[in-house]
Amino acid sequence: MHALQDLYPDDFSHCYGCGRLNAHGLHVKSEWHDGESIARFTPRAEHIALPGFVYGGLLASLVDCHAMATAAAASMAAAGQTPGVDQTPRFVTASLNVDYLRPTPLGPELELRARAIDIGPKKVIVETTLSANGAVSVKGRVVAVRMPETMRATPSA
Amino acid sequence: MHALQDLYPDDFSHCYGCGRLNAHGLHVKSEWHDGESIARFTPRAEHIALPGFVYGGLLASLVDCHAMATAAAASMAAAGQTPGVDQTPRFVTASLNVDYLRPTPLGPELELRARAIDIGPKKVIVETTLSANGAVSVKGRVVAVRMPETMRATPSA
C-alpha cells in the first residue's frame, strides 16, 4: 500500500504540498483506510503563526492536499479501483473552507482525517479534521474537481 | 508609510506568511491605501501545483496574511489611528474561505486587494481578490478576530 500522492502520474507530482518530485515541498502523504484517509505531518520550526502555534496557511495547505488525495481515492473506490495500489487521478481545488476552532500547538505531530461526503462524476466534496495531541483544532470542507484538460498545457506566463 | 506587517509588535512578527523576523518565511507585505490594502508577491519556482500554475495552499496563505493585515488596518482606521504609521494590532484567522476561479499562472507577480466589509469590536470580515496579469483568479473571504490573550503564552506542546 502506497501513499495516494506517490501514485500520481509523474507529470503531476511536482505539487509544493504533496508532490514527491518537489525537492522543496511539504511532501504530504495520505493513506486510504476503508473509506477514510489519514495523513500525519510534523510542522517545521519556521511554520509558526505566533510563538507556540502553527501557521494557518500551512494548516490550510495540509487540508488542501489531503482533501485532493481523498477525493481521488473516494472516486477510485466508487469506480471499483484500489486506492493506494492503482494510479491516483489528479483533482484540483475549486474551493477551500477552513475553520480554525482553536490554536494548533507547534511541536506535536498533526493528524488529518478526511472523508468524501459527496462523490459526483466531476466533483467531490471532502470533509477533513486536523488534530494535535488528540484534540481537533481545524475543520476543512473542500470542493475538488477532476483536473480539467486545459491544465495539462503550461500557459505562457 | 510602512507595510502593515512591519508594524506588528516584535513578539508577533514571526509568522511564516508575513513576519519580518521569520528568516524562512514568505514576507507578505500589505500597504493601506484609502480603505483598501494591496500586496504584491511573486511565487518561487517551487510554489507549483501542476506545471505552469501556482500552488493553491500558497494562494490561501497569501489571502490569509493579507486579510489579517487588512482587518487590523480597517479597525485602526475606524478608531482614528493611521494604518502604516501606528503599530498594527495582531488579528488571527477564525475562518478562511478561498474560491479558485481559474488556475493562477506561475511566473507573473500576483496582486492582492482587500477590503473589510464588516468591522466589529472583536471580529472583522475581509474580502480579497488575487489577480495575475490583471485577471482575478482567486477570491477570498476571511473572518479575522483580535488575538485572544490566551495566545500570548507559549503552550506546552
Short mmCIF file of N, CA, C and O in Angstrom, two decimals, chain B residues 24-144:
data_model
loop_
_atom_site.label_atom_id
_atom_site.label_comp_id
_atom_site.label_asym_id
_atom_site.label_seq_id
_atom_site.Cartn_x
_atom_site.Cartn_y
_atom_site.Cartn_z
N HIS B 24 12.76 32.19 7.16
CA HIS B 24 12.39 31.24 6.11
C HIS B 24 11.02 31.54 5.50
O HIS B 24 10.53 30.77 4.69
N GLY B 25 10.39 32.64 5.93
CA GLY B 25 9.00 32.88 5.58
C GLY B 25 8.80 33.57 4.24
O GLY B 25 9.74 33.85 3.50
N LEU B 26 7.53 33.83 3.95
CA LEU B 26 7.13 34.40 2.67
C LEU B 26 7.24 35.92 2.64
O LEU B 26 7.33 36.52 1.57
N HIS B 27 7.16 36.55 3.79
CA HIS B 27 7.29 38.01 3.90
C HIS B 27 6.25 38.78 3.09
O HIS B 27 6.58 39.71 2.36
N VAL B 28 5.00 38.37 3.22
CA VAL B 28 3.91 39.12 2.60
C VAL B 28 3.86 40.52 3.20
O VAL B 28 3.93 40.68 4.43
N LYS B 29 3.78 41.52 2.35
CA LYS B 29 3.75 42.92 2.79
C LYS B 29 2.52 43.60 2.20
O LYS B 29 2.35 43.63 0.97
N SER B 30 1.69 44.15 3.06
CA SER B 30 0.44 44.78 2.62
C SER B 30 0.50 46.27 2.92
O SER B 30 0.91 46.67 4.00
N GLU B 31 0.06 47.07 1.95
CA GLU B 31 0.04 48.53 2.16
C GLU B 31 -1.39 49.03 2.11
O GLU B 31 -2.21 48.55 1.31
N TRP B 32 -1.66 50.01 2.94
CA TRP B 32 -3.01 50.54 3.09
C TRP B 32 -3.17 51.79 2.24
O TRP B 32 -2.33 52.69 2.29
N HIS B 33 -4.21 51.81 1.44
CA HIS B 33 -4.48 52.97 0.58
C HIS B 33 -5.96 53.31 0.65
O HIS B 33 -6.77 52.65 -0.05
N ASP B 34 -6.33 54.27 1.48
CA ASP B 34 -7.71 54.77 1.48
C ASP B 34 -8.77 53.68 1.55
O ASP B 34 -9.65 53.59 0.68
N GLY B 35 -8.68 52.83 2.56
CA GLY B 35 -9.75 51.84 2.75
C GLY B 35 -9.52 50.52 2.07
O GLY B 35 -10.31 49.58 2.24
N GLU B 36 -8.45 50.43 1.31
CA GLU B 36 -8.13 49.17 0.64
C GLU B 36 -6.67 48.83 0.90
O GLU B 36 -5.84 49.74 0.98
N SER B 37 -6.36 47.57 1.03
CA SER B 37 -4.96 47.21 1.15
C SER B 37 -4.53 46.41 -0.06
O SER B 37 -5.32 45.67 -0.66
N ILE B 38 -3.27 46.60 -0.41
CA ILE B 38 -2.71 45.99 -1.62
C ILE B 38 -1.40 45.29 -1.25
O ILE B 38 -0.59 45.84 -0.50
N ALA B 39 -1.23 44.08 -1.76
CA ALA B 39 0.03 43.35 -1.59
C ALA B 39 0.44 42.78 -2.94
O ALA B 39 -0.42 42.44 -3.76
N ARG B 40 1.73 42.69 -3.14
CA ARG B 40 2.25 42.08 -4.37
C ARG B 40 3.24 40.99 -3.98
O ARG B 40 4.01 41.16 -3.02
N PHE B 41 3.18 39.89 -4.71
CA PHE B 41 4.02 38.74 -4.35
C PHE B 41 4.33 37.95 -5.61
O PHE B 41 3.44 37.66 -6.40
N THR B 42 5.59 37.58 -5.76
CA THR B 42 5.98 36.72 -6.88
C THR B 42 6.36 35.35 -6.32
O THR B 42 7.35 35.23 -5.60
N PRO B 43 5.56 34.33 -6.63
CA PRO B 43 5.87 32.97 -6.12
C PRO B 43 7.23 32.49 -6.62
O PRO B 43 7.68 32.88 -7.71
N ARG B 44 7.82 31.61 -5.81
CA ARG B 44 9.08 30.99 -6.23
C ARG B 44 8.76 29.77 -7.12
O ARG B 44 7.64 29.28 -7.15
N ALA B 45 9.80 29.30 -7.81
CA ALA B 45 9.61 28.18 -8.76
C ALA B 45 9.00 26.96 -8.08
O ALA B 45 8.23 26.22 -8.70
N GLU B 46 9.35 26.73 -6.80
CA GLU B 46 8.83 25.53 -6.13
C GLU B 46 7.38 25.68 -5.69
O GLU B 46 6.76 24.69 -5.28
N HIS B 47 6.81 26.88 -5.79
CA HIS B 47 5.41 27.10 -5.38
C HIS B 47 4.45 26.69 -6.49
O HIS B 47 3.60 27.47 -6.93
N ILE B 48 4.58 25.48 -6.92
CA ILE B 48 3.88 24.97 -8.08
C ILE B 48 2.79 23.98 -7.63
O ILE B 48 2.95 23.27 -6.64
N ALA B 49 1.67 23.98 -8.37
CA ALA B 49 0.63 22.96 -8.16
C ALA B 49 0.82 21.89 -9.23
O ALA B 49 1.26 20.78 -8.97
N LEU B 50 0.48 22.28 -10.45
CA LEU B 50 0.74 21.48 -11.64
C LEU B 50 1.66 22.34 -12.51
O LEU B 50 1.74 23.55 -12.30
N PRO B 51 2.35 21.75 -13.47
CA PRO B 51 3.29 22.56 -14.27
C PRO B 51 2.62 23.83 -14.84
O PRO B 51 1.58 23.75 -15.48
N GLY B 52 3.21 24.98 -14.52
CA GLY B 52 2.72 26.25 -15.03
C GLY B 52 1.78 26.99 -14.11
O GLY B 52 1.44 28.15 -14.40
N PHE B 53 1.37 26.39 -13.00
CA PHE B 53 0.35 27.00 -12.15
C PHE B 53 0.79 27.06 -10.68
O PHE B 53 1.51 26.18 -10.20
N VAL B 54 0.29 28.09 -9.99
CA VAL B 54 0.68 28.32 -8.59
C VAL B 54 -0.09 27.37 -7.67
O VAL B 54 -1.28 27.11 -7.86
N TYR B 55 0.60 26.92 -6.62
CA TYR B 55 0.04 26.04 -5.61
C TYR B 55 -1.08 26.73 -4.82
O TYR B 55 -0.89 27.82 -4.28
N GLY B 56 -2.22 26.07 -4.71
CA GLY B 56 -3.38 26.65 -4.03
C GLY B 56 -3.15 26.93 -2.55
O GLY B 56 -3.71 27.88 -2.00
N GLY B 57 -2.33 26.14 -1.90
CA GLY B 57 -2.03 26.37 -0.49
C GLY B 57 -1.23 27.65 -0.29
O GLY B 57 -1.41 28.37 0.71
N LEU B 58 -0.35 27.96 -1.24
CA LEU B 58 0.36 29.24 -1.18
C LEU B 58 -0.62 30.39 -1.37
O LEU B 58 -0.58 31.39 -0.65
N LEU B 59 -1.53 30.24 -2.33
CA LEU B 59 -2.52 31.30 -2.58
C LEU B 59 -3.38 31.52 -1.35
O LEU B 59 -3.67 32.67 -0.97
N ALA B 60 -3.77 30.44 -0.67
CA ALA B 60 -4.55 30.57 0.57
C ALA B 60 -3.73 31.29 1.64
O ALA B 60 -4.26 32.11 2.40
N SER B 61 -2.44 31.01 1.69
CA SER B 61 -1.56 31.68 2.66
C SER B 61 -1.47 33.18 2.39
O SER B 61 -1.50 33.99 3.32
N LEU B 62 -1.34 33.54 1.12
CA LEU B 62 -1.27 34.97 0.77
C LEU B 62 -2.57 35.67 1.16
O LEU B 62 -2.56 36.76 1.73
N VAL B 63 -3.70 35.03 0.84
CA VAL B 63 -5.01 35.60 1.20
C VAL B 63 -5.10 35.77 2.71
O VAL B 63 -5.54 36.81 3.22
N ASP B 64 -4.66 34.76 3.44
CA ASP B 64 -4.76 34.77 4.90
C ASP B 64 -3.99 35.95 5.49
O ASP B 64 -4.55 36.79 6.22
N CYS B 65 -2.72 36.04 5.20
CA CYS B 65 -1.90 37.10 5.82
C CYS B 65 -2.33 38.49 5.36
O CYS B 65 -2.30 39.45 6.14
N HIS B 66 -2.70 38.60 4.09
CA HIS B 66 -3.15 39.90 3.59
C HIS B 66 -4.45 40.31 4.27
O HIS B 66 -4.64 41.48 4.64
N ALA B 67 -5.32 39.36 4.48
CA ALA B 67 -6.61 39.66 5.13
C ALA B 67 -6.43 40.05 6.60
O ALA B 67 -7.12 40.94 7.10
N MET B 68 -5.50 39.37 7.30
CA MET B 68 -5.29 39.72 8.71
C MET B 68 -4.79 41.17 8.82
O MET B 68 -5.23 41.94 9.69
N ALA B 69 -3.88 41.56 7.95
CA ALA B 69 -3.36 42.93 7.97
C ALA B 69 -4.46 43.92 7.62
O ALA B 69 -4.55 45.02 8.21
N THR B 70 -5.32 43.53 6.70
CA THR B 70 -6.42 44.41 6.28
C THR B 70 -7.42 44.59 7.41
O THR B 70 -7.92 45.70 7.64
N ALA B 71 -7.71 43.50 8.12
CA ALA B 71 -8.62 43.58 9.27
C ALA B 71 -8.07 44.54 10.31
O ALA B 71 -8.80 45.38 10.86
N ALA B 72 -6.78 44.43 10.57
CA ALA B 72 -6.14 45.30 11.55
C ALA B 72 -6.20 46.76 11.10
O ALA B 72 -6.55 47.66 11.87
N ALA B 73 -5.87 46.97 9.83
CA ALA B 73 -5.83 48.35 9.32
C ALA B 73 -7.23 48.98 9.34
O ALA B 73 -7.39 50.15 9.71
N ALA B 74 -8.22 48.20 8.94
CA ALA B 74 -9.58 48.74 8.92
C ALA B 74 -10.04 49.09 10.34
O ALA B 74 -10.72 50.12 10.56
N SER B 75 -9.66 48.25 11.30
CA SER B 75 -10.01 48.54 12.70
C SER B 75 -9.31 49.79 13.19
O SER B 75 -9.88 50.59 13.93
N MET B 76 -8.05 49.92 12.79
CA MET B 76 -7.29 51.12 13.18
C MET B 76 -7.94 52.37 12.61
O MET B 76 -8.13 53.37 13.32
N ALA B 77 -8.25 52.31 11.33
CA ALA B 77 -8.84 53.48 10.67
C ALA B 77 -10.17 53.85 11.33
O ALA B 77 -10.47 55.04 11.55
N ALA B 78 -10.96 52.81 11.68
CA ALA B 78 -12.26 53.07 12.32
C ALA B 78 -12.09 53.70 13.69
O ALA B 78 -12.98 54.42 14.18
N ALA B 79 -10.92 53.46 14.32
CA ALA B 79 -10.65 54.01 15.65
C ALA B 79 -9.85 55.30 15.59
O ALA B 79 -9.41 55.81 16.63
N GLY B 80 -9.62 55.83 14.39
CA GLY B 80 -8.92 57.10 14.25
C GLY B 80 -7.41 57.00 14.23
O GLY B 80 -6.72 58.01 14.23
N GLN B 81 -6.90 55.77 14.17
CA GLN B 81 -5.45 55.60 14.04
C GLN B 81 -5.04 55.60 12.57
O GLN B 81 -5.89 55.56 11.68
N THR B 82 -3.73 55.62 12.34
CA THR B 82 -3.23 55.70 10.97
C THR B 82 -2.51 54.42 10.59
O THR B 82 -1.38 54.18 11.02
N PRO B 83 -3.16 53.56 9.78
CA PRO B 83 -2.50 52.33 9.33
C PRO B 83 -1.24 52.64 8.53
O PRO B 83 -1.24 53.56 7.68
N GLY B 84 -0.19 51.90 8.79
CA GLY B 84 1.08 52.13 8.09
C GLY B 84 1.98 53.10 8.82
O GLY B 84 3.12 53.31 8.41
N VAL B 85 1.44 53.70 9.90
CA VAL B 85 2.24 54.63 10.71
C VAL B 85 2.22 54.15 12.17
O VAL B 85 3.27 53.95 12.78
N ASP B 86 1.02 53.97 12.71
CA ASP B 86 0.89 53.47 14.08
C ASP B 86 1.11 51.96 14.11
O ASP B 86 1.03 51.29 13.08
N GLN B 87 1.39 51.44 15.32
CA GLN B 87 1.59 49.99 15.46
C GLN B 87 0.33 49.22 15.01
O GLN B 87 -0.79 49.64 15.30
N THR B 88 0.55 48.12 14.31
CA THR B 88 -0.57 47.32 13.79
C THR B 88 -0.96 46.26 14.83
O THR B 88 -0.10 45.49 15.27
N PRO B 89 -2.24 46.21 15.25
CA PRO B 89 -2.64 45.14 16.18
C PRO B 89 -2.72 43.80 15.45
O PRO B 89 -2.96 43.75 14.25
N ARG B 90 -2.52 42.72 16.21
CA ARG B 90 -2.47 41.40 15.59
C ARG B 90 -3.85 40.75 15.64
O ARG B 90 -4.45 40.63 16.71
N PHE B 91 -4.33 40.36 14.49
CA PHE B 91 -5.55 39.58 14.37
C PHE B 91 -5.17 38.15 14.01
O PHE B 91 -4.11 37.89 13.46
N VAL B 92 -6.07 37.21 14.34
CA VAL B 92 -5.85 35.82 13.94
C VAL B 92 -7.07 35.35 13.15
O VAL B 92 -8.15 35.95 13.21
N THR B 93 -6.89 34.26 12.42
CA THR B 93 -7.90 33.80 11.48
C THR B 93 -8.89 32.86 12.17
O THR B 93 -8.48 31.86 12.75
N ALA B 94 -10.17 33.18 12.08
CA ALA B 94 -11.21 32.27 12.57
C ALA B 94 -11.67 31.34 11.46
O ALA B 94 -11.86 30.15 11.66
N SER B 95 -11.87 31.91 10.26
CA SER B 95 -12.19 31.04 9.12
C SER B 95 -11.68 31.67 7.83
O SER B 95 -11.60 32.90 7.70
N LEU B 96 -11.30 30.78 6.93
CA LEU B 96 -10.66 31.16 5.67
C LEU B 96 -11.40 30.44 4.56
O LEU B 96 -11.46 29.21 4.55
N ASN B 97 -12.01 31.22 3.68
CA ASN B 97 -12.73 30.63 2.54
C ASN B 97 -12.10 31.15 1.26
O ASN B 97 -12.05 32.36 1.04
N VAL B 98 -11.63 30.23 0.45
CA VAL B 98 -10.93 30.61 -0.77
C VAL B 98 -11.60 29.91 -1.96
O VAL B 98 -11.74 28.68 -1.95
N ASP B 99 -12.01 30.69 -2.95
CA ASP B 99 -12.55 30.13 -4.19
C ASP B 99 -11.51 30.30 -5.30
O ASP B 99 -11.03 31.42 -5.54
N TYR B 100 -11.20 29.19 -5.94
CA TYR B 100 -10.23 29.20 -7.04
C TYR B 100 -11.04 29.28 -8.34
O TYR B 100 -11.60 28.28 -8.79
N LEU B 101 -11.11 30.47 -8.89
CA LEU B 101 -11.97 30.70 -10.05
C LEU B 101 -11.36 30.12 -11.32
O LEU B 101 -12.07 29.68 -12.21
N ARG B 102 -10.07 30.19 -11.41
CA ARG B 102 -9.33 29.65 -12.56
C ARG B 102 -7.90 29.42 -12.09
O ARG B 102 -7.49 29.98 -11.06
N PRO B 103 -7.13 28.61 -12.82
CA PRO B 103 -5.74 28.39 -12.41
C PRO B 103 -4.96 29.71 -12.43
O PRO B 103 -5.17 30.55 -13.30
N THR B 104 -4.06 29.88 -11.47
CA THR B 104 -3.23 31.09 -11.39
C THR B 104 -1.87 30.76 -12.03
O THR B 104 -1.17 29.85 -11.57
N PRO B 105 -1.50 31.49 -13.08
CA PRO B 105 -0.24 31.15 -13.76
C PRO B 105 0.98 31.43 -12.87
O PRO B 105 1.02 32.42 -12.15
N LEU B 106 1.95 30.54 -12.93
CA LEU B 106 3.21 30.70 -12.19
C LEU B 106 4.17 31.51 -13.07
O LEU B 106 4.42 31.13 -14.21
N GLY B 107 4.66 32.60 -12.53
CA GLY B 107 5.57 33.45 -13.29
C GLY B 107 5.33 34.91 -12.97
O GLY B 107 6.17 35.56 -12.34
N PRO B 108 4.16 35.44 -13.35
CA PRO B 108 3.92 36.87 -13.11
C PRO B 108 3.76 37.20 -11.63
O PRO B 108 3.39 36.34 -10.83
N GLU B 109 4.04 38.46 -11.30
CA GLU B 109 3.75 38.98 -9.96
C GLU B 109 2.25 38.91 -9.73
O GLU B 109 1.46 39.22 -10.63
N LEU B 110 1.86 38.51 -8.52
CA LEU B 110 0.44 38.46 -8.16
C LEU B 110 0.08 39.72 -7.39
O LEU B 110 0.89 40.26 -6.65
N GLU B 111 -1.15 40.17 -7.56
CA GLU B 111 -1.62 41.34 -6.81
C GLU B 111 -2.83 40.95 -5.98
O GLU B 111 -3.80 40.37 -6.50
N LEU B 112 -2.79 41.27 -4.70
CA LEU B 112 -3.94 41.06 -3.81
C LEU B 112 -4.51 42.40 -3.41
O LEU B 112 -3.77 43.35 -3.10
N ARG B 113 -5.84 42.48 -3.43
CA ARG B 113 -6.54 43.67 -2.96
C ARG B 113 -7.61 43.22 -1.98
O ARG B 113 -8.33 42.26 -2.25
N ALA B 114 -7.72 43.93 -0.86
CA ALA B 114 -8.68 43.51 0.16
C ALA B 114 -9.34 44.71 0.82
O ALA B 114 -8.74 45.79 0.93
N ARG B 115 -10.58 44.48 1.25
CA ARG B 115 -11.35 45.47 2.00
C ARG B 115 -12.10 44.77 3.12
O ARG B 115 -12.53 43.64 2.96
N ALA B 116 -12.25 45.48 4.22
CA ALA B 116 -13.11 44.97 5.30
C ALA B 116 -14.55 45.31 4.94
O ALA B 116 -14.86 46.46 4.62
N ILE B 117 -15.43 44.31 4.99
CA ILE B 117 -16.83 44.56 4.69
C ILE B 117 -17.68 44.63 5.95
O ILE B 117 -18.83 45.02 5.91
N ASP B 118 -17.10 44.23 7.08
CA ASP B 118 -17.82 44.33 8.35
C ASP B 118 -16.78 44.47 9.46
O ASP B 118 -15.88 43.62 9.58
N ILE B 119 -16.89 45.53 10.24
CA ILE B 119 -15.88 45.81 11.27
C ILE B 119 -16.57 45.84 12.62
O ILE B 119 -17.30 46.79 12.93
N GLY B 120 -16.40 44.79 13.40
CA GLY B 120 -16.95 44.75 14.76
C GLY B 120 -15.84 44.99 15.77
O GLY B 120 -14.68 45.11 15.42
N PRO B 121 -16.22 45.06 17.06
CA PRO B 121 -15.21 45.32 18.08
C PRO B 121 -14.17 44.20 18.20
O PRO B 121 -13.01 44.46 18.49
N LYS B 122 -14.59 42.97 17.93
CA LYS B 122 -13.66 41.84 18.04
C LYS B 122 -13.42 41.13 16.72
O LYS B 122 -12.44 40.44 16.55
N LYS B 123 -14.37 41.26 15.80
CA LYS B 123 -14.37 40.44 14.58
C LYS B 123 -14.47 41.34 13.35
O LYS B 123 -15.28 42.28 13.33
N VAL B 124 -13.68 41.03 12.35
CA VAL B 124 -13.70 41.78 11.10
C VAL B 124 -13.79 40.78 9.95
O VAL B 124 -13.09 39.76 9.95
N ILE B 125 -14.67 41.07 8.98
CA ILE B 125 -14.79 40.21 7.80
C ILE B 125 -14.12 40.93 6.63
O ILE B 125 -14.38 42.12 6.37
N VAL B 126 -13.26 40.21 5.94
CA VAL B 126 -12.45 40.80 4.87
C VAL B 126 -12.69 40.03 3.57
O VAL B 126 -12.70 38.79 3.56
N GLU B 127 -12.86 40.77 2.49
CA GLU B 127 -12.94 40.15 1.17
C GLU B 127 -11.70 40.54 0.36
O GLU B 127 -11.28 41.70 0.36
N THR B 128 -11.17 39.54 -0.33
CA THR B 128 -9.89 39.71 -1.03
C THR B 128 -10.00 39.17 -2.45
O THR B 128 -10.67 38.16 -2.68
N THR B 129 -9.36 39.84 -3.37
CA THR B 129 -9.16 39.24 -4.70
C THR B 129 -7.66 39.08 -4.94
O THR B 129 -6.85 39.85 -4.42
N LEU B 130 -7.33 38.09 -5.74
CA LEU B 130 -5.94 37.87 -6.15
C LEU B 130 -5.92 37.78 -7.66
O LEU B 130 -6.73 37.05 -8.25
N SER B 131 -5.03 38.54 -8.29
CA SER B 131 -5.00 38.53 -9.75
C SER B 131 -3.59 38.37 -10.27
O SER B 131 -2.61 38.70 -9.61
N ALA B 132 -3.53 37.83 -11.49
CA ALA B 132 -2.26 37.68 -12.22
C ALA B 132 -2.49 38.26 -13.61
O ALA B 132 -3.50 37.94 -14.24
N ASN B 133 -1.58 39.08 -14.06
CA ASN B 133 -1.74 39.72 -15.38
C ASN B 133 -3.10 40.41 -15.51
O ASN B 133 -3.71 40.42 -16.58
N GLY B 134 -3.59 40.96 -14.39
CA GLY B 134 -4.85 41.72 -14.42
C GLY B 134 -6.11 40.88 -14.36
O GLY B 134 -7.21 41.44 -14.30
N ALA B 135 -5.99 39.57 -14.35
CA ALA B 135 -7.19 38.71 -14.31
C ALA B 135 -7.33 38.11 -12.92
O ALA B 135 -6.39 37.47 -12.41
N VAL B 136 -8.50 38.30 -12.31
CA VAL B 136 -8.74 37.74 -10.97
C VAL B 136 -8.87 36.22 -11.08
O VAL B 136 -9.69 35.71 -11.85
N SER B 137 -8.05 35.51 -10.31
CA SER B 137 -8.11 34.03 -10.34
C SER B 137 -8.57 33.45 -9.01
O SER B 137 -8.96 32.28 -8.95
N VAL B 138 -8.51 34.23 -7.95
CA VAL B 138 -8.86 33.74 -6.61
C VAL B 138 -9.66 34.81 -5.89
O VAL B 138 -9.36 36.00 -5.98
N LYS B 139 -10.71 34.35 -5.17
CA LYS B 139 -11.43 35.24 -4.26
C LYS B 139 -11.39 34.64 -2.87
O LYS B 139 -11.56 33.43 -2.70
N GLY B 140 -11.21 35.50 -1.88
CA GLY B 140 -11.16 35.03 -0.50
C GLY B 140 -12.12 35.80 0.39
O GLY B 140 -12.40 36.97 0.14
N ARG B 141 -12.64 35.10 1.38
CA ARG B 141 -13.48 35.72 2.40
C ARG B 141 -13.00 35.20 3.74
O ARG B 141 -13.01 33.98 3.98
N VAL B 142 -12.53 36.09 4.57
CA VAL B 142 -11.82 35.68 5.78
C VAL B 142 -12.45 36.35 6.99
O VAL B 142 -12.74 37.55 6.96
N VAL B 143 -12.67 35.57 8.05
CA VAL B 143 -13.13 36.12 9.31
C VAL B 143 -11.91 36.24 10.24
O VAL B 143 -11.25 35.24 10.54
N ALA B 144 -11.62 37.47 10.64
CA ALA B 144 -10.47 37.76 11.49
C ALA B 144 -10.96 38.15 12.87
O ALA B 144 -11.98 38.84 13.00
#
